[in-house]
């Protein structure tokens, strides 16, 4: 579904990604790990269409289509979802209004009929339960005054509402206590199907105890330097990133 | 009798003076002495101050001289309109039961129906009230208006003949809001003068909704002055929905004097108009009075909206809140100049003022001048102003959920101004204004009124 070929990206003249190659197929769960500053979040944001980045080289296709040419909204409508590392607070825009607009725009694009008010509320109730989101959060402004855990659960709630094909979860585990982490993970697991795929961008292995990846990639200095099965995550947890850094730095010199 | 007089070869001040002097009888006719006696001083004050321009400190951001250029008809007498407006303007606020009355070109519409009001309450023509209840009206008329300090107030006082008069005696709560549909309609370019006087008695309550409309594609200048007295423990709401076309100049002066423990809200939504100037002076003249003064403006094209407020804390223990928000697009311009003055001995004053602006285009411009003058020492006051652009982080977040850029911007602009609309104390009106604002942002404003007239502002040149 997603093919990344030799992707080079810079921001403000600084090269961040230096030749990423990655292929993701339906039904798969990928974890992208790596030390701080390795380019993990950049990759996630570039895929979602954030405009601050410059694509220097390479291509990305999503179901065969050039992803990088699409606006952020069209990427979302085609089934790409980014769970933000730092969900944005939007005072004055209610969660209900926000989600109703989003769901209906996405449905319109996919040629599905608009939901009636009652259908929409029913859908919202269902999906809220999935991540144990307080009902009153729905009537509040988007992320305004939400705790860290509520914000992350709210991201997964939105994911559930929009039914994406490819979900990229950017550091969804950071700042979560263990209970919230379990809730978020069980939400993600419940949404998993043979038709969709998940990319977990994370620094820590802990999330991978709850969402088991098929592949683990290590991103370092803008490149994927190691790919293996889930056992790689345990190795990283045990030994840290230093051994990989050492290995690579030795290769370079 | 001539019903209208036209100004000739306009050179503003001289022309208005000439117009008045050669038609003095027409301007004096039908008005009692207390209205006519002040015209002489008003004329002197107007001539001395002239048409407001950016040279005047209080009009620093709004030059009204171009507005007064050209030839206008004025209305020293009532001109009947051949249309039955009442059948056109049934209350178009769903779920909101209101008393509806109309004013046309500044005058009280003579085909207004009698309202079913509690005993002693008067809602009607100022000219008629001045004749029928001269002592009552004279007691209040012009008492707050300093013609020497503001040329628009002087000009209004010079030419004032009619407008809306409201008197609510003590201890009467009128639950149903009064909706005033304030129309401008003429075959020629016109200058109208409207003089309103509202008195809300002790322990009484009143809500007034003013909707300003233009119904013909002529150039309009309307100079409206509203003088309001809110007595002890009274509650008064004044909502203004300004929706005129781009060739109009909507000039408003509102003076409010509040007695002890009274509570007011003024909330003005400038949805559409060529040049809009809102002067607002609030005098908190009794302890424990509270004034809530709010406004929004949404501008595009070459529109200009200027809100000028002056809140005077004359007595201790009063509270005032001011919140003004503006969204400016295209080449529109705006201004906010707000002043809080805490008088000596007005201790325990609580006064807040905030002005937030969003510029949607590189060519839009806003001037903001918050001012705080404090002559007491035990007060809690704050003021602040911000000018910004749309939050790009929030915009990306919304787009990343499949919402188009256009729709995402609308959501954010709507959220920005909703904070002001949310203050409205009449729920159905709040919902209605939300709807109007949404339509305004979508460029559909003219379709929202049950109106047979084609006055789509965008089509006006």
XYZ file of C-alpha atoms in Angstrom:
714
model
C 0.000 0.000 0.000
C 2.805 2.430 0.854
C 6.114 2.460 -0.962
C 8.868 4.852 0.005
C 11.789 4.942 -2.382
C 15.035 6.800 -1.630
C 13.315 9.663 0.203
C 15.468 12.685 1.018
C 13.937 15.508 3.039
C 15.291 18.743 4.451
C 13.953 21.512 6.610
C 15.363 25.022 6.502
C 18.310 23.748 4.503
C 19.113 21.005 6.984
C 18.994 17.449 5.645
C 16.935 15.211 7.907
C 16.037 12.150 5.859
C 18.789 10.800 3.662
C 17.396 8.013 1.550
C 14.545 6.149 3.214
C 13.287 2.946 1.626
C 10.257 1.250 3.090
C 7.350 -0.850 1.912
C 4.205 -1.442 3.907
C 1.510 -3.941 2.969
C -2.038 -4.427 4.207
C -2.299 -6.316 7.471
C 1.185 -5.374 8.634
C 2.368 -3.570 11.741
C 5.682 -1.761 11.465
C 7.605 -0.146 14.266
C 10.047 2.618 13.474
C 12.463 3.100 16.321
C 15.542 5.149 16.776
C 17.292 7.631 19.016
C 16.103 11.235 19.351
C 16.790 13.354 16.319
C 17.077 10.442 13.944
C 14.217 11.716 11.763
C 11.316 9.542 12.961
C 8.839 12.372 13.427
C 9.961 14.043 10.213
C 9.085 10.891 8.315
C 5.666 10.741 9.959
C 4.963 14.410 9.243
C 6.172 14.306 5.663
C 3.860 11.385 4.969
C 0.914 13.294 6.460
C 1.693 16.318 4.292
C 3.077 18.949 6.620
C 4.266 21.776 4.440
C 7.397 22.945 6.285
C 9.533 20.232 4.683
C 11.323 20.177 1.353
C 11.421 16.913 -0.585
C 14.909 16.828 -2.105
C 14.713 13.462 -3.786
C 12.786 10.217 -3.952
C 9.153 9.213 -4.223
C 6.333 7.886 -2.118
C 3.328 6.070 -3.506
C 0.161 5.226 -1.666
C -1.894 2.573 -3.457
C 0.133 3.343 -6.552
C -0.552 7.074 -6.453
C 2.062 9.792 -5.911
C 1.416 10.667 -2.281
C 3.670 13.710 -2.149
C 1.530 15.583 -4.675
C -1.596 15.310 -2.552
C -2.841 17.910 -0.078
C -2.957 16.802 3.565
C -6.757 16.538 3.394
C -6.657 14.328 0.321
C -4.148 12.016 1.963
C -6.490 11.695 4.929
C -9.450 11.082 2.638
C -7.536 8.336 0.832
C -6.976 6.626 4.155
C -3.764 7.924 5.660
C -3.940 8.878 9.307
C -1.367 10.559 11.517
C -1.757 10.368 15.263
C 0.028 13.549 16.337
C 2.841 13.497 18.822
C 1.537 16.823 20.114
C -2.200 17.076 19.370
C -3.171 20.712 18.808
C -5.603 22.516 21.107
C -8.269 24.360 19.145
C -10.377 26.573 21.412
C -13.901 27.193 20.217
C -14.122 24.210 17.858
C -16.133 21.499 19.566
C -15.072 17.860 19.195
C -18.533 17.052 17.829
C -18.414 19.719 15.161
C -14.837 18.847 14.267
C -15.489 15.126 13.902
C -18.769 15.595 12.098
C -17.092 17.833 9.535
C -14.158 15.443 9.158
C -16.200 12.246 8.904
C -18.577 13.746 6.385
C -15.830 15.239 4.232
C -14.048 11.907 4.176
C -17.275 10.053 3.395
C -18.130 12.487 0.633
C -14.723 11.896 -0.936
C -15.151 8.150 -0.722
C -18.566 8.352 -2.326
C -20.381 7.293 0.844
C -23.548 9.032 1.963
C -23.454 11.695 4.659
C -24.344 10.565 8.139
C -27.484 11.891 9.729
C -27.137 13.550 13.117
C -28.348 10.437 14.922
C -26.170 8.056 12.914
C -23.207 10.263 13.649
C -23.889 10.408 17.379
C -24.294 6.650 17.490
C -20.961 6.185 15.722
C -19.338 8.592 18.130
C -20.692 6.769 21.164
C -19.415 3.456 19.841
C -15.930 4.688 19.073
C -15.611 6.632 22.295
C -16.026 3.439 24.259
C -13.179 1.878 22.365
C -10.672 4.236 23.982
C -12.712 4.915 27.120
C -13.003 8.596 26.286
C -15.155 10.565 28.733
C -18.447 11.512 27.173
C -18.082 15.130 28.221
C -14.838 15.433 26.288
C -16.881 15.229 23.125
C -18.721 18.415 23.935
C -15.560 20.311 24.769
C -13.260 22.150 22.404
C -10.746 20.038 20.487
C -8.010 18.963 22.929
C -8.512 22.081 25.021
C -7.716 21.349 28.636
C -7.297 17.624 27.902
C -4.648 15.799 29.913
C -1.757 14.195 28.039
C -3.435 10.804 28.192
C -6.782 12.198 27.054
C -5.145 13.844 24.074
C -3.570 10.564 22.955
C -6.778 8.632 23.483
C -8.530 11.338 21.507
C -6.146 10.697 18.609
C -7.034 7.011 18.583
C -10.694 7.923 18.859
C -10.355 10.043 15.710
C -8.575 7.178 14.026
C -11.490 4.914 14.890
C -13.945 7.469 13.497
C -12.123 7.900 10.190
C -11.316 4.211 9.568
C -7.981 4.785 7.827
C -6.070 2.240 5.781
C -2.685 3.308 7.038
C -2.246 4.728 10.524
C 0.988 6.341 11.589
C 1.185 6.738 15.334
C 3.850 9.298 16.148
C 5.158 8.748 19.691
C 1.664 7.889 20.828
C 3.160 6.243 23.903
C 5.195 9.217 25.101
C 3.948 10.642 28.350
C 1.369 7.907 28.886
C 1.018 6.053 32.158
C 0.704 2.309 31.909
C -3.091 2.235 32.156
C -3.521 4.825 29.422
C -0.965 2.972 27.321
C -2.969 -0.241 27.649
C -6.173 1.555 26.685
C -4.575 3.173 23.659
C -2.959 -0.117 22.596
C -6.165 -2.104 22.938
C -7.917 0.544 20.857
C -5.302 0.233 18.126
C -5.467 -3.554 18.256
C -9.238 -3.546 17.992
C -8.994 -1.484 14.801
C -6.488 -3.810 13.192
C -7.643 -5.784 10.162
C -6.129 -7.664 7.218
C -6.944 -4.598 5.082
C -5.189 -1.911 7.046
C -1.700 -1.298 8.309
C -0.120 0.472 11.251
C 3.187 2.261 11.671
C 4.307 2.834 15.231
C 6.901 5.552 15.579
C 8.430 5.195 18.997
C 11.508 5.653 21.059
C 10.710 2.949 23.553
C 9.962 -0.714 23.318
C 7.178 -0.638 25.912
C 4.368 0.080 23.451
C 5.467 -2.961 21.458
C 4.580 -5.210 24.377
C 0.978 -4.324 23.682
C 0.981 -3.814 19.925
C 3.147 -6.527 18.469
C 4.940 -5.460 15.278
C 5.727 -7.649 12.315
C 8.756 -5.557 11.472
C 11.015 -3.307 13.486
C 13.098 -0.691 11.688
C 15.838 1.357 13.240
C 16.155 4.869 11.920
C 19.474 6.557 12.520
C 20.860 9.756 10.989
C 18.077 9.857 8.445
C 18.344 6.314 7.155
C 16.867 2.934 8.044
C 19.924 1.090 9.237
C 18.424 -2.124 10.504
C 15.238 -4.091 9.880
C 14.234 -7.249 11.675
C 11.345 -8.935 13.457
C 9.960 -7.982 16.847
C 12.987 -9.489 18.593
C 14.989 -6.415 17.494
C 12.881 -4.292 19.780
C 13.831 -6.427 22.772
C 17.459 -6.218 21.832
C 17.208 -2.423 21.670
C 15.451 -2.305 25.018
C 18.192 -4.374 26.553
C 21.223 -2.810 24.953
C 20.022 0.673 23.985
C 20.919 2.296 20.707
C 24.621 2.639 21.377
C 25.620 -0.673 19.852
C 23.923 0.220 16.578
C 25.479 3.659 16.587
C 28.859 2.108 17.264
C 28.429 -0.475 14.549
C 27.503 2.147 12.008
C 30.037 4.731 12.998
C 32.708 2.067 12.652
C 31.417 1.206 9.185
C 31.517 4.855 8.200
C 35.107 5.333 9.330
C -44.741 70.733 2.216
C -41.499 69.373 0.964
C -40.886 65.879 2.207
C -37.237 65.695 1.407
C -34.649 68.309 0.745
C -31.608 67.651 -1.344
C -28.208 69.028 -0.586
C -26.488 70.760 -3.470
C -22.880 70.960 -4.605
C -21.676 69.317 -1.563
C -18.877 70.747 0.484
C -19.894 68.925 3.610
C -19.888 71.357 6.517
C -20.967 74.465 4.576
C -23.565 72.461 2.759
C -25.081 70.951 5.884
C -25.084 74.380 7.472
C -26.700 75.874 4.377
C -29.215 73.070 4.212
C -30.206 73.589 7.813
C -30.356 77.373 7.579
C -32.457 77.445 4.458
C -34.853 74.792 5.782
C -34.824 75.625 9.472
C -38.612 75.669 9.740
C -38.788 72.151 8.398
C -36.300 70.942 10.957
C -38.059 72.684 13.833
C -41.536 71.658 12.793
C -43.214 69.076 14.986
C -40.475 68.993 17.578
C -40.917 70.416 21.081
C -38.767 73.257 22.371
C -36.404 71.001 24.300
C -35.338 69.373 21.045
C -35.231 72.596 19.066
C -33.498 74.713 21.685
C -30.338 72.625 21.531
C -29.992 72.788 17.752
C -28.293 76.180 17.769
C -25.455 75.042 19.989
C -25.242 71.768 18.067
C -24.795 73.738 14.842
C -21.977 75.803 16.344
C -20.336 72.674 17.741
C -20.590 70.882 14.434
C -19.196 73.783 12.428
C -16.336 74.183 14.864
C -15.390 70.490 14.803
C -16.219 69.708 11.176
C -16.441 66.301 9.562
C -14.350 63.833 11.589
C -11.040 63.031 9.992
C -7.824 61.341 10.999
C -6.611 64.660 12.379
C -9.017 64.188 15.288
C -7.486 62.040 17.992
C -10.763 60.147 18.444
C -11.062 59.439 14.729
C -7.428 58.706 14.134
C -8.169 55.563 12.135
C -11.303 56.647 10.289
C -11.525 59.510 7.865
C -15.208 60.278 7.378
C -14.697 63.074 4.859
C -14.997 60.806 1.789
C -18.194 59.388 3.273
C -19.794 62.829 3.279
C -18.788 63.629 -0.291
C -21.562 63.789 -2.845
C -25.185 64.867 -2.894
C -27.673 63.356 -0.500
C -31.315 63.542 0.295
C -32.130 64.139 3.905
C -35.395 63.409 5.691
C -36.580 66.242 7.919
C -40.083 64.783 7.673
C -41.560 61.326 7.619
C -41.750 59.833 4.146
C -44.255 57.073 3.741
C -43.034 53.929 2.042
C -45.455 52.249 -0.293
C -44.455 48.820 0.931
C -45.911 46.971 3.855
C -42.620 46.037 5.462
C -44.278 44.221 8.315
C -45.500 41.485 6.036
C -41.986 41.119 4.630
C -40.183 41.075 7.892
C -41.845 38.541 10.026
C -39.461 37.654 12.766
C -36.802 35.580 11.074
C -35.151 34.337 14.215
C -36.523 30.823 14.631
C -37.653 29.854 18.102
C -37.417 33.474 19.154
C -40.633 35.199 19.939
C -40.080 38.942 19.707
C -41.932 42.199 19.495
C -41.119 43.464 16.031
C -41.052 47.080 14.999
C -39.550 48.875 12.047
C -37.730 52.098 11.546
C -37.155 53.456 8.055
C -34.532 56.030 7.107
C -34.220 56.968 10.752
C -37.967 57.419 11.324
C -40.345 55.253 13.270
C -42.400 53.385 10.677
C -45.961 54.645 10.962
C -47.496 51.361 9.918
C -46.003 49.568 12.928
C -48.627 47.601 14.774
C -49.508 48.327 18.356
C -47.615 46.037 20.671
C -49.231 44.210 23.531
C -47.155 45.788 26.272
C -47.493 45.942 30.067
C -49.212 49.037 31.358
C -47.099 52.167 31.390
C -44.543 50.872 28.914
C -44.025 53.065 25.870
C -42.375 51.810 22.722
C -42.810 54.073 19.751
C -41.825 57.176 17.888
C -39.571 59.646 19.662
C -41.241 62.574 17.890
C -44.644 61.396 19.071
C -43.444 60.716 22.626
C -41.848 64.148 22.736
C -45.214 65.696 21.890
C -47.350 63.457 24.096
C -45.018 63.126 27.099
C -42.836 66.238 26.892
C -41.889 66.271 30.574
C -40.779 62.660 30.591
C -38.730 62.944 27.431
C -37.245 66.346 28.295
C -35.955 64.950 31.565
C -33.607 62.647 29.655
C -33.209 63.978 26.136
C -29.603 64.888 25.331
C -28.491 64.853 28.940
C -25.597 62.483 28.172
C -24.731 63.905 24.807
C -21.804 66.275 24.706
C -22.172 67.917 21.318
C -19.040 69.946 21.933
C -16.948 66.819 22.112
C -18.083 64.841 19.124
C -19.094 66.138 15.687
C -21.364 63.159 14.934
C -23.272 63.762 18.153
C -23.497 67.465 17.271
C -24.723 66.694 13.759
C -27.285 64.242 15.107
C -28.575 66.744 17.643
C -28.759 69.411 14.945
C -30.923 67.332 12.606
C -32.716 64.950 15.012
C -36.449 64.608 14.375
C -37.401 61.045 15.200
C -36.280 57.603 16.097
C -37.246 55.021 18.657
C -38.397 55.904 22.127
C -38.625 53.271 24.848
C -39.804 53.849 28.355
C -40.067 50.985 30.788
C -41.352 52.172 34.185
C -40.003 50.705 37.430
C -40.498 47.022 38.298
C -41.446 45.706 34.877
C -39.708 42.762 33.290
C -40.280 42.477 29.557
C -39.210 38.968 28.763
C -39.883 39.044 25.059
C -37.028 40.833 23.257
C -37.850 43.826 21.118
C -36.556 43.396 17.594
C -36.040 46.622 15.695
C -35.625 46.220 11.979
C -33.811 49.350 11.007
C -34.144 49.915 7.289
C -32.592 52.268 4.813
C -34.423 52.560 1.551
C -34.514 55.431 -0.895
C -34.504 56.214 -4.581
C -31.528 58.560 -4.212
C -28.348 58.673 -2.213
C -29.428 59.551 1.279
C -28.288 60.856 4.601
C -30.460 59.806 7.503
C -30.523 60.843 11.114
C -31.911 58.622 13.808
C -32.293 59.596 17.418
C -33.187 56.923 19.950
C -33.881 57.278 23.627
C -34.338 54.307 25.978
C -35.159 54.484 29.656
C -35.218 51.311 31.698
C -36.699 51.913 35.132
C -35.631 50.568 38.530
C -35.721 46.753 38.808
C -36.920 46.528 35.230
C -35.551 44.439 32.423
C -35.449 44.928 28.664
C -33.717 43.340 25.705
C -33.442 45.147 22.395
C -32.165 43.673 19.147
C -31.337 46.160 16.395
C -30.915 44.838 12.878
C -29.542 47.357 10.385
C -30.339 46.711 6.741
C -30.069 48.533 3.444
C -32.843 47.775 0.990
C -31.834 49.693 -2.096
C -28.598 50.060 -3.944
C -28.000 53.687 -3.145
C -25.300 55.323 -1.161
C -26.432 55.686 2.422
C -24.996 57.577 5.323
C -26.867 56.990 8.538
C -26.014 58.893 11.657
C -27.692 57.154 14.546
C -27.493 58.248 18.144
C -28.902 56.189 20.978
C -29.112 57.492 24.493
C -29.831 54.950 27.197
C -30.619 55.277 30.882
C -30.471 52.141 32.990
C -31.781 52.766 36.465
C -31.035 51.047 39.791
C -30.996 47.264 39.609
C -32.230 47.206 36.028
C -30.992 44.745 33.425
C -30.639 45.834 29.828
C -29.403 43.955 26.766
C -28.665 45.691 23.494
C -27.753 43.511 20.525
C -26.824 45.128 17.242
C -26.596 43.200 14.025
C -25.161 45.437 11.351
C -25.734 44.220 7.839
C -25.591 46.973 5.254
C -24.134 47.032 1.779
C -20.694 48.232 0.768
C -21.888 51.686 -0.300
C -23.217 52.487 3.137
C -21.722 54.298 6.057
C -23.140 53.151 9.357
C -22.334 55.746 12.006
C -23.475 54.934 15.500
C -23.126 56.709 18.786
C -24.406 55.027 21.909
C -24.407 56.669 25.316
C -25.315 54.667 28.368
C -25.682 55.850 31.912
C -25.985 53.128 34.527
C -27.233 53.490 38.055
C -26.335 51.313 41.041
C -26.496 47.514 40.692
C -27.666 47.707 37.115
C -26.366 45.245 34.563
C -26.011 45.698 30.829
C -24.737 43.864 27.840
C -24.016 45.586 24.533
C -23.070 43.169 21.799
C -22.502 44.456 18.302
C -21.922 42.237 15.307
C -20.680 44.150 12.294
C -21.381 41.557 9.642
C -21.393 43.786 6.608
C -21.070 47.439 5.698
C -18.942 49.898 3.763
C -17.748 52.097 6.584
C -18.878 51.353 10.120
C -18.062 53.496 13.087
C -19.410 52.517 16.495
C -18.938 55.033 19.263
C -19.855 53.690 22.658
C -19.727 55.538 25.929
C -20.677 53.852 29.143
C -20.874 55.707 32.417
C -21.021 53.492 35.498
C -22.638 56.002 37.758
C -23.767 53.913 40.711
C -22.046 51.303 42.860
C -22.066 47.619 41.922
C -23.096 48.283 38.349
C -21.840 45.929 35.668
C -21.229 46.648 31.998
C -20.472 43.939 29.452
C -19.425 45.424 26.170
C -18.708 43.127 23.265
C -18.274 43.280 19.536
C -17.227 41.369 16.480
C -16.536 42.529 12.980
C -16.054 40.472 9.841
C -14.723 42.437 6.942
C -13.561 41.861 3.418
C -13.363 43.844 0.205
C -12.502 47.456 1.153
C -14.760 47.542 4.172
C -13.768 49.439 7.261
C -15.035 48.928 10.810
C -13.940 51.108 13.707
C -15.051 50.448 17.270
C -14.420 53.229 19.711
C -15.346 52.617 23.330
C -15.113 54.660 26.433
C -16.026 53.118 29.764
C -16.084 55.437 32.733
C -15.977 54.020 36.242
C -17.338 56.928 38.227
C -18.343 54.997 41.356
C -16.709 52.251 43.426
C -17.342 48.505 43.152
C -18.347 48.411 39.513
C -17.325 45.859 36.934
C -16.781 46.220 33.220
C -15.787 43.651 30.632
C -14.882 44.535 27.074
C -14.165 42.000 24.390
C -13.813 42.893 20.723
C -12.774 40.478 18.020
C -12.211 41.219 14.365
C -11.557 39.021 11.365
C -10.227 40.984 8.410
C -9.856 39.629 4.916
C -8.831 40.996 1.512
C -8.118 44.748 1.650
C -10.379 45.547 4.549
C -9.276 47.684 7.444
C -10.352 47.969 11.008
C -9.676 49.769 14.222
C -10.314 49.389 17.892
C -9.722 52.203 20.321
C -10.935 51.429 23.777
C -10.529 53.411 26.893
C -11.206 52.564 30.492
C -11.217 55.486 32.866
C -11.364 54.765 36.571
C -12.262 57.951 38.366
C -10.804 59.093 41.646
C -12.417 57.217 44.540
C -13.899 54.545 42.255
C -12.189 51.940 44.430
C -12.637 48.197 43.988
C -13.197 48.693 40.314
C -12.835 45.585 38.188
C -12.301 46.437 34.533
C -11.103 44.239 31.733
C -10.606 44.928 28.084
C -9.403 42.641 25.335
C -9.120 43.080 21.590
C -8.080 40.155 19.374
C -7.674 40.373 15.644
C -7.031 37.887 12.889
C -5.749 39.045 9.541
C -6.678 36.633 6.774
C -4.794 38.392 4.020
C -1.541 40.282 3.655
C -3.423 43.432 2.630
C -5.822 43.631 5.539
C -4.922 46.050 8.276
C -5.967 46.695 11.854
C -5.096 49.482 14.263
C -5.650 48.846 17.907
C -5.283 51.240 20.776
C -6.241 50.000 24.224
C -6.059 52.657 26.883
C -6.279 52.536 30.617
C -6.491 55.624 32.793
C -6.643 54.902 36.501
C -7.095 57.602 39.096
C -7.951 55.294 41.996
C -5.535 53.010 43.830
C -7.457 49.881 44.738
C -8.561 48.481 41.396
C -8.213 45.380 39.280
C -7.791 46.306 35.640
C -6.261 44.757 32.608
C -6.192 45.344 28.919
C -4.590 43.658 25.992
C -4.617 43.419 22.253
C -3.373 40.847 19.800
C -3.035 40.812 16.047
C -2.343 37.487 14.425
C -2.849 35.248 11.488
C -4.674 31.985 11.372
C -3.014 29.286 13.491
C -1.163 27.107 10.964
C -0.718 24.240 13.430
C -4.448 24.061 14.021
C -5.060 24.362 10.293
C -2.781 21.408 9.549
C -4.369 19.358 12.305
C -7.839 19.863 10.829
C -6.647 19.164 7.289
C -4.887 16.003 8.430
C -8.334 14.746 9.365
C -9.681 15.201 5.869
C -11.155 18.680 6.259
C -10.482 20.943 3.262
C -8.345 24.010 3.760
C -11.303 26.291 3.110
C -13.557 24.497 5.560
C -10.770 24.319 8.144
C -10.256 28.079 7.932
C -13.980 28.610 8.335
C -14.024 26.435 11.434
C -11.147 28.376 12.955
C -12.571 31.806 12.147
C -15.931 30.747 13.440
C -14.376 29.478 16.658
C -12.510 32.746 17.038
C -15.586 34.954 16.954
C -17.858 32.484 18.705
C -16.340 33.500 22.032
C -18.125 36.844 21.659
C -21.374 35.398 20.344
C -21.441 32.951 23.258
C -21.934 35.927 25.596
C -25.377 36.717 24.171
C -27.971 36.158 26.866
C -30.790 35.166 24.505
C -30.111 31.606 23.398
C -32.074 31.547 20.113
C -30.457 34.824 19.111
C -27.068 33.359 19.875
C -27.799 30.404 17.602
C -29.131 32.685 14.925
C -26.039 34.858 15.013
C -23.795 31.784 14.821
C -25.685 30.870 11.692
C -25.400 34.376 10.231
C -21.673 34.491 10.955
C -21.198 31.119 9.290
C -23.097 32.370 6.258
C -21.141 35.579 6.241
C -17.861 33.675 6.160
C -19.211 31.605 3.299
C -20.281 34.712 1.409
C -23.971 33.823 1.623
C -25.132 36.575 3.909
C -27.779 38.136 1.713
C -29.648 34.879 1.317
C -30.338 34.532 4.975
C -33.032 37.147 5.298
C -36.568 36.598 4.322
C -36.337 39.461 2.007
C -37.725 39.963 -1.447
C -35.168 42.593 -2.290
C -32.117 41.747 -4.248
C -29.469 43.422 -2.207
C -26.629 40.993 -2.540
C -23.808 43.205 -1.333
C -21.236 41.442 -3.492
C -23.075 42.481 -6.631
C -23.054 46.148 -5.713
C -20.608 48.402 -7.366
